Amino acid sequence: MSATVLHTEVGVSDEKQTAAKSAGRRFGALVVRLGAIAAFAAIMAYFVIFAPGFTSTFNLINVVEQSAILGVLAYGMTAVIIGGGSDVTEGGIDLSIAANMGLCAAVYATLLSMGYGDFLSVLAAIAVGMAVGALNALAVVGLGILPLLATLAVLNVAAGMELTLTQNTVVGASSPLLGVLVSGSFLGVSALAWALIVFSAIMIVLVHGTSFGLRLYAVGGHPEAARAAGISVPFYVSFTYVLSGLCAAVAAILTVSRLSASTPGSGELLLSVLAAALLGTVFSRRFVPTMGGTLLSVLFIGLLANGFQLLNVSSYWVNGVQGALILLVVAITSFARGSEGSR
Amino acid sequence: MSVSANDNSAKVSVRGFLAKYSVLIAFAVIVILFAVASPTFLTPANLFNVLVNNVVMLAIVALGLTIVISSGGIDLSVGVSVDMASMIFVMLLAAGYGGVVGVAGGLGAALIVGILNAILITRLNISPFLATLGVLFIGQSTQQLATSGGQPIYLTSGYAADQFNAIARTALFGIPTPVLVLIVLVIAVHVLLHRSVFGRYVQAMGAQPGVAWYSGIRVPRELSMVHVLCALLAGVTGILLSSTVKSYVPLSGNAFLLDAIGATFIGTTLSRERKPSVIGTLLGVLLLAIVKNGLLLVGWNFYWQQVGIGVLVFLVLAASFGLRRAAH
């Protein structure tokens, strides 16, 4: 509710708009949103009819499980984009998030294999993740380095430290916590799926249900106005980077549980994380990043890969179709924006 | 009063000076440190090796990105342009065509990537970030489909390997061909970006897109040109890459992306307005290449090199941005 109010406030442009114009704008935006959702629905309908076993509970839970890692990372990225604004080169972005996850996973698996317990290992992984986030925050907020650039440098540091720690090898790991995450279930839903559900609920409430989230949008949308209103812009922006680090650590624990090990190459997730966070803007009324939108696009990407698998389509197509869909959705969106005559 | 004011402004200008030249200073310090630490570092043979193996290809990709970033955009698909040029080039040679057809085909493939980007950005109004991200994904799929999941294509001597060698392993006036190519391209892009009408337009679009539009610049046309040029430059790197390693390895172009973005933005610290420039970009590329090579010579293993580069880039940026902020 409160988030909606903010969108209207932030969205009021300088020139007065006639009722008819704003009604037209609302209508255009509605058409696009419905169009995007209809496209998603059409693809899903195709899978439901033609992909064997697509709708089985087992399969759907499997998709949610597979989406958990991407989802948690995409939440971190979404928070950073909300707090930093969505400008291409100067806006908020965290390129280090996937490498950070790799580093946290390496720390977690290494400590476990050295015989430290779950408690200490989890704590260390979270501390490392948040420390990397804090380093990003220091660079972006404290030193004023462009986020794109600062997080690029931190990406190299985190990826290099992961390689140094693991010597580019697979570090196997097992622990009671991992056992619960792998095989535990509650109400017929597995632990990994629960992790995504609970994490999603926390993020959605934090960003869309509290005054904190409201201020975060203000900071990203209109930093000057937010400053004038007495909001501490540096604090909020720093917070998003540390939160992004925390998300990386949580995703790291999930990925170690899924693979029973920390494996090299987690940096490849970065582009999918970016795609999920950016694609999610289509689901919001004003095309801003939202946690709910990110969740939908993460699930959509997961369902897409899964449906292809069930249809026996080569996995080589998945990236391409994902890319084409991003372009399609964004083209329709920008077309609708352009026809609003807001320029 | 006036004395203290002068004092202040002197301090400010020292800081401004340090901020402006922090990359150059860092560069000099690093060269001196490596020269002391490793006797082979400053030898002509080693510097030549750095130039041919670490500088040329990255620099050409970074030149393209410099143009795009000057126009206020970004191109995440440079790796795809590198790969597609490399793929078509190697496929044509493997099929028995000569070097000329190979090079033309390779550049043609990169051109198609550039045109695709241009259409998405200027006709469909997709932001450069998302448009080129989409093209990146599509390009990765295309390569996987064309090579049954990423099988490299090697050029053995049975194929037209003679023309193949002609590019990377020859020299003119004692200068290796790749270095010559780089020199020509650096001069061309410098003139284009800093001395031509087109360059003015590009800079205007980067600084004030709205104003550029209203002052009659044909933004879509110039922007299309920007993205086509960037893809073509990346294509040149693709051809040099496969003629150096005598093969096409799918999805290898992406390795250039982050380094090239880093080099371009390191270069922007040279200008007060943080504008990208050809000289700045070259300096950024040299900095990255020298550090990689120096750490190798000092005996750091590959894994620590990455940490070292990250820390170093971070420090250079921190110095430049932090000092400038303090100067204001």
XYZ file of C-alpha atoms in Angstrom:
671
model
C 0.000 0.000 0.000
C 2.571 2.503 1.150
C 4.814 1.626 -1.755
C 2.020 2.485 -4.167
C 1.633 5.888 -2.587
C 5.323 6.533 -2.994
C 5.287 5.542 -6.643
C 2.660 8.133 -7.307
C 4.572 10.758 -5.360
C 7.871 10.063 -7.039
C 6.226 9.736 -10.398
C 4.557 13.124 -10.467
C 6.424 14.974 -13.166
C 7.044 18.672 -13.319
C 4.458 19.545 -15.883
C 0.836 19.326 -14.908
C -0.853 16.495 -16.621
C -4.389 16.538 -17.776
C -6.661 13.839 -16.468
C -7.089 12.411 -19.932
C -3.356 12.157 -20.495
C -2.688 10.411 -17.229
C -5.595 8.079 -17.879
C -4.077 7.265 -21.262
C -0.725 6.691 -19.646
C -2.245 4.373 -17.086
C -4.030 2.513 -19.839
C -0.854 2.149 -21.908
C 1.098 0.879 -18.924
C -1.699 -1.528 -18.110
C -1.680 -2.908 -21.661
C 2.070 -3.500 -21.506
C 1.912 -5.165 -18.131
C -0.938 -7.358 -19.220
C 0.859 -8.038 -22.511
C 4.015 -9.169 -20.743
C 2.028 -11.287 -18.325
C 0.012 -12.707 -21.244
C 3.238 -13.641 -23.039
C 4.454 -15.393 -19.922
C 1.081 -17.107 -19.539
C 1.121 -18.252 -23.169
C 4.537 -19.847 -22.736
C 3.422 -21.501 -19.525
C 0.238 -22.776 -21.211
C 2.358 -24.307 -23.956
C 4.504 -26.097 -21.393
C 1.434 -27.267 -19.441
C -0.055 -28.844 -22.555
C 3.040 -30.216 -24.265
C 5.706 -30.784 -21.610
C 5.094 -34.092 -19.843
C 4.970 -33.781 -16.066
C 5.354 -29.995 -16.094
C 2.524 -29.364 -13.651
C 3.317 -32.185 -11.238
C 3.897 -30.980 -7.685
C 7.260 -32.693 -7.712
C 8.355 -30.766 -10.791
C 7.098 -27.395 -9.597
C 8.859 -27.781 -6.258
C 11.955 -28.770 -8.182
C 11.751 -25.498 -10.130
C 11.361 -23.472 -6.944
C 14.380 -25.265 -5.486
C 16.448 -24.573 -8.571
C 15.388 -20.936 -8.484
C 16.326 -20.423 -4.844
C 19.963 -19.480 -5.453
C 19.278 -17.156 -8.383
C 16.363 -15.646 -6.462
C 18.329 -14.786 -3.335
C 21.096 -13.197 -5.420
C 18.600 -11.286 -7.550
C 17.026 -9.803 -4.398
C 20.410 -8.399 -3.420
C 20.882 -6.918 -6.885
C 17.345 -5.497 -6.870
C 17.941 -3.765 -3.544
C 21.118 -2.167 -4.885
C 19.346 -0.967 -8.045
C 16.432 0.441 -6.018
C 18.763 2.348 -3.687
C 21.216 3.512 -6.334
C 18.849 4.425 -9.150
C 18.685 2.619 -12.470
C 20.915 4.839 -14.609
C 23.054 2.753 -16.964
C 26.524 3.934 -16.022
C 26.039 5.891 -12.798
C 23.201 4.008 -11.112
C 23.379 1.311 -8.469
C 24.729 -2.055 -9.553
C 26.652 -4.824 -7.812
C 28.827 -6.708 -10.285
C 30.604 -8.488 -7.426
C 27.558 -10.339 -6.094
C 28.150 -13.652 -7.900
C 31.879 -13.678 -7.185
C 31.074 -12.833 -3.571
C 28.795 -15.868 -3.432
C 31.649 -18.012 -4.751
C 33.991 -16.662 -2.074
C 31.446 -17.230 0.721
C 30.787 -20.766 -0.515
C 34.526 -21.458 -0.557
C 34.930 -20.106 2.988
C 31.955 -22.102 4.225
C 33.015 -25.395 2.597
C 36.662 -24.979 3.591
C 35.847 -24.304 7.232
C 33.479 -27.286 7.341
C 36.112 -29.547 5.803
C 38.617 -28.309 8.400
C 36.286 -29.578 11.099
C 34.703 -26.362 12.340
C 31.021 -26.699 13.174
C 28.053 -25.337 11.302
C 27.623 -22.395 13.626
C 31.107 -20.990 13.163
C 31.238 -21.763 9.442
C 27.895 -20.110 8.697
C 28.878 -17.136 10.796
C 32.180 -16.811 8.928
C 30.474 -17.063 5.528
C 27.983 -14.350 6.470
C 30.759 -12.182 7.891
C 32.786 -12.514 4.680
C 29.756 -11.747 2.502
C 28.847 -8.662 4.493
C 32.492 -7.544 4.598
C 32.659 -7.643 0.802
C 29.381 -5.698 0.744
C 30.845 -3.188 3.182
C 33.889 -2.788 0.951
C 31.561 -1.956 -1.951
C 29.714 0.500 0.258
C 32.971 2.146 1.315
C 34.038 2.522 -2.311
C 30.720 3.797 -3.612
C 29.530 5.924 -0.709
C 32.752 6.794 1.091
C 35.019 7.405 -1.878
C 32.417 8.267 -4.510
C 33.617 5.707 -7.063
C 31.090 4.783 -9.758
C 29.258 1.613 -8.610
C 29.920 -0.105 -11.945
C 33.639 0.458 -11.474
C 33.951 -0.082 -7.727
C 32.106 -3.399 -7.777
C 34.106 -4.468 -10.839
C 37.347 -4.080 -8.854
C 35.800 -5.884 -5.880
C 34.653 -8.657 -8.244
C 38.293 -9.305 -9.132
C 39.363 -9.313 -5.495
C 36.590 -11.708 -4.440
C 37.075 -14.047 -7.404
C 40.837 -14.089 -6.865
C 40.468 -14.832 -3.162
C 38.100 -17.705 -3.923
C 40.671 -19.154 -6.338
C 43.464 -18.724 -3.814
C 41.437 -20.409 -1.102
C 40.289 -23.393 -3.154
C 43.121 -23.559 -5.723
C 40.337 -23.772 -8.318
C 39.163 -27.157 -7.025
C 35.886 -28.562 -5.740
C 35.744 -28.520 -1.940
C 33.333 -31.152 -0.695
C 31.277 -30.340 2.386
C 28.782 -32.041 4.657
C 27.251 -30.963 7.933
C 24.000 -31.310 9.878
C 22.714 -28.023 8.453
C 23.492 -29.108 4.907
C 21.796 -32.436 5.626
C 18.626 -30.613 6.651
C 18.783 -28.344 3.590
C 19.274 -31.290 1.253
C 16.734 -33.766 2.552
C 14.593 -31.933 5.084
C 11.017 -31.033 4.248
C 8.027 -29.433 5.929
C 4.425 -29.739 4.768
C 5.690 -31.618 1.732
C 7.855 -28.714 0.598
C 11.614 -29.159 0.689
C 13.963 -27.049 2.754
C 15.526 -25.241 -0.214
C 12.110 -24.208 -1.477
C 11.237 -23.003 2.024
C 14.436 -20.984 2.067
C 13.326 -19.119 -1.052
C 9.775 -18.643 0.258
C 10.896 -17.294 3.632
C 13.615 -15.098 2.133
C 11.159 -13.715 -0.427
C 8.646 -12.896 2.309
C 11.293 -11.065 4.339
C 12.525 -9.034 1.361
C 9.053 -8.148 0.105
C 7.934 -6.990 3.551
C 11.167 -5.062 4.145
C 11.127 -3.201 0.834
C 7.407 -2.863 0.137
C 5.800 -2.971 3.570
C 7.912 -0.691 5.756
C 8.754 2.986 5.846
C 12.349 1.875 5.456
C 11.577 0.509 2.005
C 9.675 3.649 1.120
C 12.704 5.795 1.947
C 14.923 3.425 -0.021
C 12.872 4.116 -3.162
C 13.067 7.842 -2.451
C 16.856 7.647 -2.154
C 17.180 5.825 -5.473
C 14.600 7.864 -7.368
C 15.360 11.372 -6.153
C 18.473 11.549 -3.987
C 18.300 15.364 -3.768
C 14.697 15.307 -2.629
C 15.441 12.513 -0.187
C 18.329 14.524 1.261
C 16.128 17.605 1.559
C 13.549 15.489 3.370
C 16.151 14.592 5.964
C 16.859 11.042 4.832
C 20.461 9.924 5.201
C 21.223 8.951 1.601
C 24.704 7.502 2.364
C 23.249 5.197 5.023
C 20.572 3.805 2.758
C 22.893 3.262 -0.196
C 25.512 1.617 2.052
C 22.805 -0.584 3.501
C 21.861 -1.943 0.066
C 25.442 -3.017 -0.676
C 25.815 -4.748 2.697
C 22.411 -6.387 2.175
C 23.604 -7.536 -1.232
C 26.657 -9.092 0.476
C 24.371 -10.845 2.952
C 22.284 -12.205 0.063
C 25.493 -13.521 -1.509
C 26.356 -15.358 1.731
C 22.873 -16.891 2.038
C 22.976 -17.972 -1.612
C 26.425 -19.455 -0.947
C 25.058 -21.708 1.799
C 22.204 -22.779 -0.474
C 24.559 -23.546 -3.349
C 26.894 -25.596 -1.133
C 23.894 -27.596 0.060
C 22.649 -28.171 -3.472
C 26.002 -29.387 -4.789
C 27.342 -30.770 -1.474
C 30.438 -28.759 -2.286
C 31.775 -25.362 -3.259
C 32.651 -25.320 -6.941
C 34.550 -22.818 -9.072
C 32.751 -20.813 -11.740
C 29.994 -19.177 -9.717
C 30.841 -15.871 -11.396
C 28.936 -17.040 -14.458
C 25.698 -16.454 -12.558
C 26.219 -12.675 -12.703
C 24.499 -12.125 -16.034
C 21.459 -14.193 -15.072
C 21.201 -12.266 -11.815
C 21.290 -8.970 -13.727
C 18.732 -10.247 -16.224
C 16.366 -11.362 -13.451
C 16.591 -8.061 -11.581
C 16.103 -5.959 -14.732
C 13.393 -8.141 -16.277
C 11.452 -7.892 -13.025
C 10.768 -4.191 -13.615
C 8.158 -5.167 -16.211
C 5.900 -6.495 -13.477
C 5.703 -3.221 -11.591
C 3.156 -0.552 -12.304
C 5.744 2.143 -13.037
C 8.460 -0.108 -14.389
C 10.637 0.233 -11.305
C 12.534 -2.694 -9.778
C 10.447 -4.496 -7.148
C 11.068 -7.609 -5.070
C 7.836 -9.221 -6.264
C 8.736 -8.533 -9.896
C 12.179 -10.027 -9.362
C 10.633 -13.144 -7.810
C 8.304 -13.548 -10.790
C 11.090 -13.173 -13.331
C 13.337 -15.599 -11.412
C 10.540 -18.192 -11.361
C 9.878 -17.506 -15.020
C 13.517 -18.089 -15.963
C 13.445 -21.278 -13.862
C 10.227 -22.523 -15.479
C 11.603 -21.742 -18.929
C 14.738 -23.822 -18.391
C 12.664 -26.591 -16.827
C 10.065 -26.649 -19.612
C 12.806 -26.882 -22.233
C 14.352 -29.744 -20.335
C 11.033 -31.626 -20.213
C 10.422 -30.968 -23.918
C 13.883 -32.383 -24.577
C 15.022 -29.169 -26.241
C 18.779 -28.726 -26.146
C 19.871 -26.611 -23.190
C 21.930 -24.539 -25.636
C 18.699 -22.775 -26.595
C 17.890 -21.616 -23.079
C 20.275 -18.639 -22.986
C 19.202 -17.460 -26.409
C 15.493 -17.652 -25.685
C 16.072 -15.919 -22.355
C 17.929 -13.142 -24.181
C 15.265 -12.835 -26.869
C 12.543 -12.656 -24.228
C 14.354 -9.913 -22.344
C 14.599 -7.937 -25.575
C 10.972 -8.579 -26.475
C 9.614 -7.613 -23.096
C 11.789 -4.534 -22.815
C 11.019 -3.439 -26.375
C 7.287 -3.602 -25.693
C 7.812 -1.742 -22.447
C 9.831 1.048 -23.993
C 7.371 1.246 -26.878
C 4.553 1.853 -24.416
C 6.671 4.389 -22.540
C 7.473 6.232 -25.743
C 3.833 6.391 -26.807
C 2.922 7.970 -23.487
C 4.377 11.167 -24.859
C 6.177 11.797 -21.581
C 9.154 13.401 -23.318
C 42.676 36.390 5.193
C 43.918 36.481 1.658
C 47.022 34.495 2.599
C 44.981 31.671 4.080
C 42.693 31.704 1.078
C 45.698 31.373 -1.209
C 47.001 28.630 0.997
C 43.730 26.798 0.673
C 43.534 27.085 -3.058
C 47.131 25.911 -3.347
C 46.250 22.849 -1.275
C 43.179 22.270 -3.375
C 45.121 22.492 -6.604
C 47.743 20.039 -5.305
C 44.957 17.630 -4.515
C 43.371 18.298 -7.878
C 46.709 17.627 -9.542
C 47.142 14.375 -7.630
C 43.571 13.362 -8.488
C 44.064 14.084 -12.145
C 47.346 12.296 -12.486
C 46.832 9.534 -9.939
C 46.722 6.931 -12.699
C 49.966 8.205 -14.217
C 51.623 8.368 -10.804
C 50.408 4.864 -9.945
C 51.670 3.704 -13.318
C 55.141 5.146 -12.710
C 55.342 3.765 -9.170
C 54.300 0.303 -10.329
C 56.835 0.263 -13.149
C 59.603 1.282 -10.724
C 58.539 -1.328 -8.149
C 58.500 -4.139 -10.701
C 61.781 -2.975 -12.229
C 63.411 -3.234 -8.814
C 61.750 -6.542 -7.933
C 62.389 -8.354 -11.190
C 65.478 -7.917 -13.375
C 63.645 -9.173 -16.463
C 60.750 -6.737 -16.194
C 62.278 -3.762 -17.985
C 64.049 -5.774 -20.675
C 62.940 -5.001 -24.238
C 62.049 -8.653 -24.808
C 59.622 -8.670 -21.897
C 58.029 -5.333 -22.715
C 57.608 -6.475 -26.288
C 55.968 -9.656 -25.073
C 53.555 -7.638 -22.899
C 52.701 -5.412 -25.832
C 51.952 -8.218 -28.259
C 50.266 -10.667 -25.899
C 48.524 -8.539 -23.269
C 47.985 -5.105 -24.752
C 46.969 -5.264 -28.408
C 43.773 -7.302 -28.283
C 42.426 -5.797 -25.079
C 43.255 -2.297 -26.307
C 41.301 -2.717 -29.537
C 38.194 -3.927 -27.684
C 38.633 -1.083 -25.200
C 38.843 1.461 -28.062
C 35.399 0.355 -29.195
C 34.027 0.601 -25.681
C 35.566 4.064 -25.358
C 33.417 5.247 -28.261
C 30.277 3.648 -26.827
C 30.854 4.927 -23.303
C 31.559 8.411 -24.702
C 28.082 8.331 -26.234
C 26.599 7.599 -22.821
C 25.940 3.928 -23.507
C 27.548 0.579 -22.854
C 28.136 -2.560 -24.893
C 28.069 -5.798 -22.917
C 28.127 -7.804 -26.139
C 31.716 -6.990 -27.214
C 32.629 -10.562 -26.281
C 30.030 -11.828 -28.736
C 31.481 -9.655 -31.499
C 34.954 -11.035 -30.719
C 33.656 -14.603 -30.742
C 31.482 -14.336 -33.846
C 34.315 -12.771 -35.869
C 36.678 -15.445 -34.614
C 34.184 -18.223 -35.348
C 33.333 -17.189 -38.912
C 36.992 -16.419 -39.674
C 38.142 -19.856 -38.529
C 35.211 -21.652 -40.162
C 35.925 -19.992 -43.502
C 39.624 -20.814 -43.312
C 38.838 -24.380 -42.280
C 36.548 -24.645 -45.300
C 39.487 -23.764 -47.515
C 38.798 -20.114 -48.284
C 41.714 -17.727 -48.294
C 42.729 -15.191 -45.708
C 40.967 -12.275 -47.407
C 37.598 -14.008 -47.480
C 38.168 -15.129 -43.896
C 38.868 -11.635 -42.632
C 35.959 -10.168 -44.584
C 33.622 -12.850 -43.270
C 34.811 -12.363 -39.704
C 34.345 -8.607 -39.837
C 30.970 -9.177 -41.492
C 29.866 -11.326 -38.564
C 30.902 -8.620 -36.094
C 29.114 -6.050 -38.257
C 25.885 -8.034 -37.936
C 26.202 -8.007 -34.139
C 26.751 -4.250 -34.258
C 23.758 -3.663 -36.533
C 21.589 -5.825 -34.288
C 22.622 -3.729 -31.267
C 21.993 -0.531 -33.229
C 18.481 -1.592 -34.265
C 17.555 -2.653 -30.742
C 18.831 0.581 -29.225
C 17.780 3.184 -31.793
C 14.667 1.650 -33.386
C 13.178 -0.264 -30.466
C 14.339 2.200 -27.790
C 15.819 -0.481 -25.562
C 18.411 0.818 -23.113
C 21.957 -0.075 -24.243
C 22.546 -2.087 -21.094
C 19.558 -4.387 -21.634
C 19.838 -4.533 -25.423
C 23.449 -5.651 -25.380
C 22.791 -7.998 -22.441
C 20.103 -9.686 -24.539
C 22.440 -9.907 -27.526
C 25.092 -11.395 -25.235
C 22.748 -14.215 -24.221
C 21.650 -14.823 -27.808
C 25.273 -14.812 -28.973
C 26.217 -17.403 -26.370
C 23.385 -19.687 -27.486
C 24.293 -19.221 -31.130
C 27.859 -20.304 -30.484
C 26.801 -23.308 -28.430
C 24.382 -24.397 -31.155
C 26.969 -23.872 -33.907
C 29.685 -25.847 -32.130
C 27.571 -28.591 -30.517
C 27.920 -27.176 -27.051
C 31.252 -25.409 -27.248
C 33.692 -27.637 -29.128
C 36.729 -25.578 -30.190
C 37.699 -25.538 -33.862
C 41.416 -26.021 -34.394
C 43.226 -25.051 -37.545
C 45.737 -27.753 -38.348
C 48.343 -27.346 -41.062
C 46.123 -29.264 -43.473
C 43.931 -26.211 -43.825
C 44.815 -22.866 -45.290
C 47.166 -22.279 -42.413
C 49.624 -20.305 -44.482
C 47.451 -17.268 -44.976
C 46.395 -17.785 -41.415
C 49.880 -17.233 -40.141
C 50.133 -14.141 -42.235
C 48.255 -12.002 -39.754
C 49.568 -12.657 -36.277
C 53.044 -13.907 -36.996
C 54.367 -11.444 -39.545
C 56.009 -8.064 -39.276
C 56.297 -4.939 -41.358
C 59.340 -2.665 -40.941
C 60.238 -4.868 -37.981
C 56.958 -4.159 -36.213
C 54.635 -7.141 -35.665
C 51.406 -6.887 -37.634
C 49.085 -6.860 -34.579
C 50.992 -3.894 -33.126
C 50.748 -2.081 -36.458
C 47.017 -2.733 -36.517
C 46.722 -1.304 -33.024
C 48.717 1.822 -33.904
C 46.567 2.502 -36.967
C 43.350 1.951 -35.023
C 44.458 4.117 -32.092
C 45.194 7.017 -34.428
C 41.970 6.489 -36.365
C 39.761 6.312 -33.268
C 41.555 9.252 -31.671
C 40.927 11.419 -34.727
C 37.369 10.172 -35.005
C 36.497 10.741 -31.377
C 38.469 13.882 -30.547
C 39.029 15.684 -33.857
C 35.968 15.070 -36.022
C 32.386 16.280 -36.250
C 31.198 12.758 -35.548
C 33.264 12.793 -32.349
C 31.636 16.080 -31.283
C 28.228 14.541 -31.807
C 29.186 11.460 -29.812
C 30.473 13.576 -26.914
C 27.354 15.730 -27.030
C 25.081 12.695 -26.884
C 27.032 11.428 -23.896
C 26.959 14.724 -22.020
C 23.423 15.945 -22.781
C 21.261 13.525 -24.777
C 18.258 15.857 -24.760
C 20.259 18.869 -25.891
C 21.952 16.811 -28.601
C 18.515 15.860 -29.900
C 17.197 19.404 -29.894
C 20.288 20.846 -31.552
C 19.577 18.766 -34.616
C 22.004 15.905 -34.197
C 20.566 12.818 -35.823
C 20.912 10.833 -32.629
C 19.675 7.462 -33.974
C 22.040 7.592 -36.950
C 25.097 8.604 -34.925
C 24.261 6.110 -32.180
C 23.945 3.307 -34.742
C 27.366 4.251 -36.064
C 28.778 4.136 -32.536
C 27.593 0.590 -31.925
C 28.613 -0.669 -35.359
C 32.123 0.759 -34.883
C 32.438 -0.842 -31.457
C 31.399 -4.250 -32.807
C 33.781 -3.952 -35.768
C 36.715 -3.108 -33.498
C 35.865 -6.108 -31.323
C 35.745 -8.156 -34.531
C 39.323 -7.119 -35.344
C 40.349 -8.470 -31.945
C 38.502 -11.700 -32.702
C 40.506 -12.200 -35.890
C 43.802 -11.363 -34.181
C 42.884 -13.716 -31.335
C 42.188 -16.721 -33.518
C 45.194 -16.077 -35.697
C 47.360 -16.001 -32.560
C 46.012 -19.196 -30.978
C 45.269 -20.869 -34.346
C 41.803 -21.873 -33.255
C 38.355 -20.684 -32.296
C 37.403 -21.398 -28.695
C 33.684 -20.698 -28.111
C 32.703 -18.112 -25.480
C 36.272 -16.902 -25.005
C 35.574 -13.283 -25.958
C 33.774 -12.502 -22.732
C 37.108 -12.453 -20.923
C 37.766 -9.057 -22.534
C 34.540 -7.428 -21.363
C 35.259 -6.579 -17.747
C 38.916 -5.678 -18.363
C 37.953 -3.376 -21.239
C 35.260 -1.638 -19.194
C 37.760 -1.295 -16.343
C 40.459 0.141 -18.612
C 38.070 2.667 -20.157
C 36.819 3.902 -16.819
C 40.331 4.029 -15.357
C 41.079 6.269 -18.329
C 38.214 8.589 -17.439
C 40.058 9.605 -14.263
C 42.397 11.641 -16.492
C 39.683 14.147 -17.317
C 37.984 16.496 -14.887
C 34.540 15.693 -16.289
C 35.343 11.971 -16.240
C 35.033 11.703 -19.989
C 36.510 8.651 -21.665
C 39.405 9.344 -24.004
C 41.573 7.252 -26.290
C 44.761 8.191 -24.420
C 43.161 7.441 -21.058
C 41.892 4.082 -22.249
C 45.332 3.132 -23.560
C 46.813 4.066 -20.212
C 44.222 1.901 -18.459
C 45.020 -1.047 -20.717
C 48.773 -0.587 -20.160
C 48.256 -0.411 -16.409
C 46.310 -3.684 -16.344
C 48.771 -5.407 -18.683
C 51.861 -4.248 -16.786
C 50.435 -5.356 -13.461
C 49.492 -8.792 -14.802
C 52.927 -9.283 -16.297
C 54.793 -7.834 -13.303
C 52.991 -10.027 -10.769
C 53.774 -13.040 -12.932
C 57.482 -12.143 -13.049
C 57.616 -11.510 -9.308
C 56.334 -15.056 -8.905
C 52.762 -14.593 -7.761
C 50.602 -17.433 -8.956
C 47.686 -16.873 -11.270
C 45.124 -16.795 -8.455
C 46.915 -14.116 -6.475
C 47.346 -12.060 -9.630
C 43.616 -11.573 -9.825
C 43.475 -10.404 -6.216
C 46.430 -8.119 -6.902
C 44.800 -6.549 -9.947
C 41.526 -6.050 -8.097
C 43.237 -4.408 -5.140
C 45.376 -2.240 -7.372
C 42.514 -1.017 -9.544
C 40.538 -0.367 -6.388
C 43.372 1.725 -4.918
C 43.891 3.729 -8.114
C 40.177 4.489 -8.318
C 40.000 5.293 -4.629
C 42.906 7.717 -4.979
C 41.467 9.415 -8.043
C 37.844 9.663 -6.914
C 38.631 10.261 -3.236
C 41.178 13.031 -3.895
C 38.896 14.758 -6.365
C 36.044 14.643 -3.898
C 38.337 16.163 -1.270
C 39.434 18.833 -3.746
C 35.898 20.047 -4.253
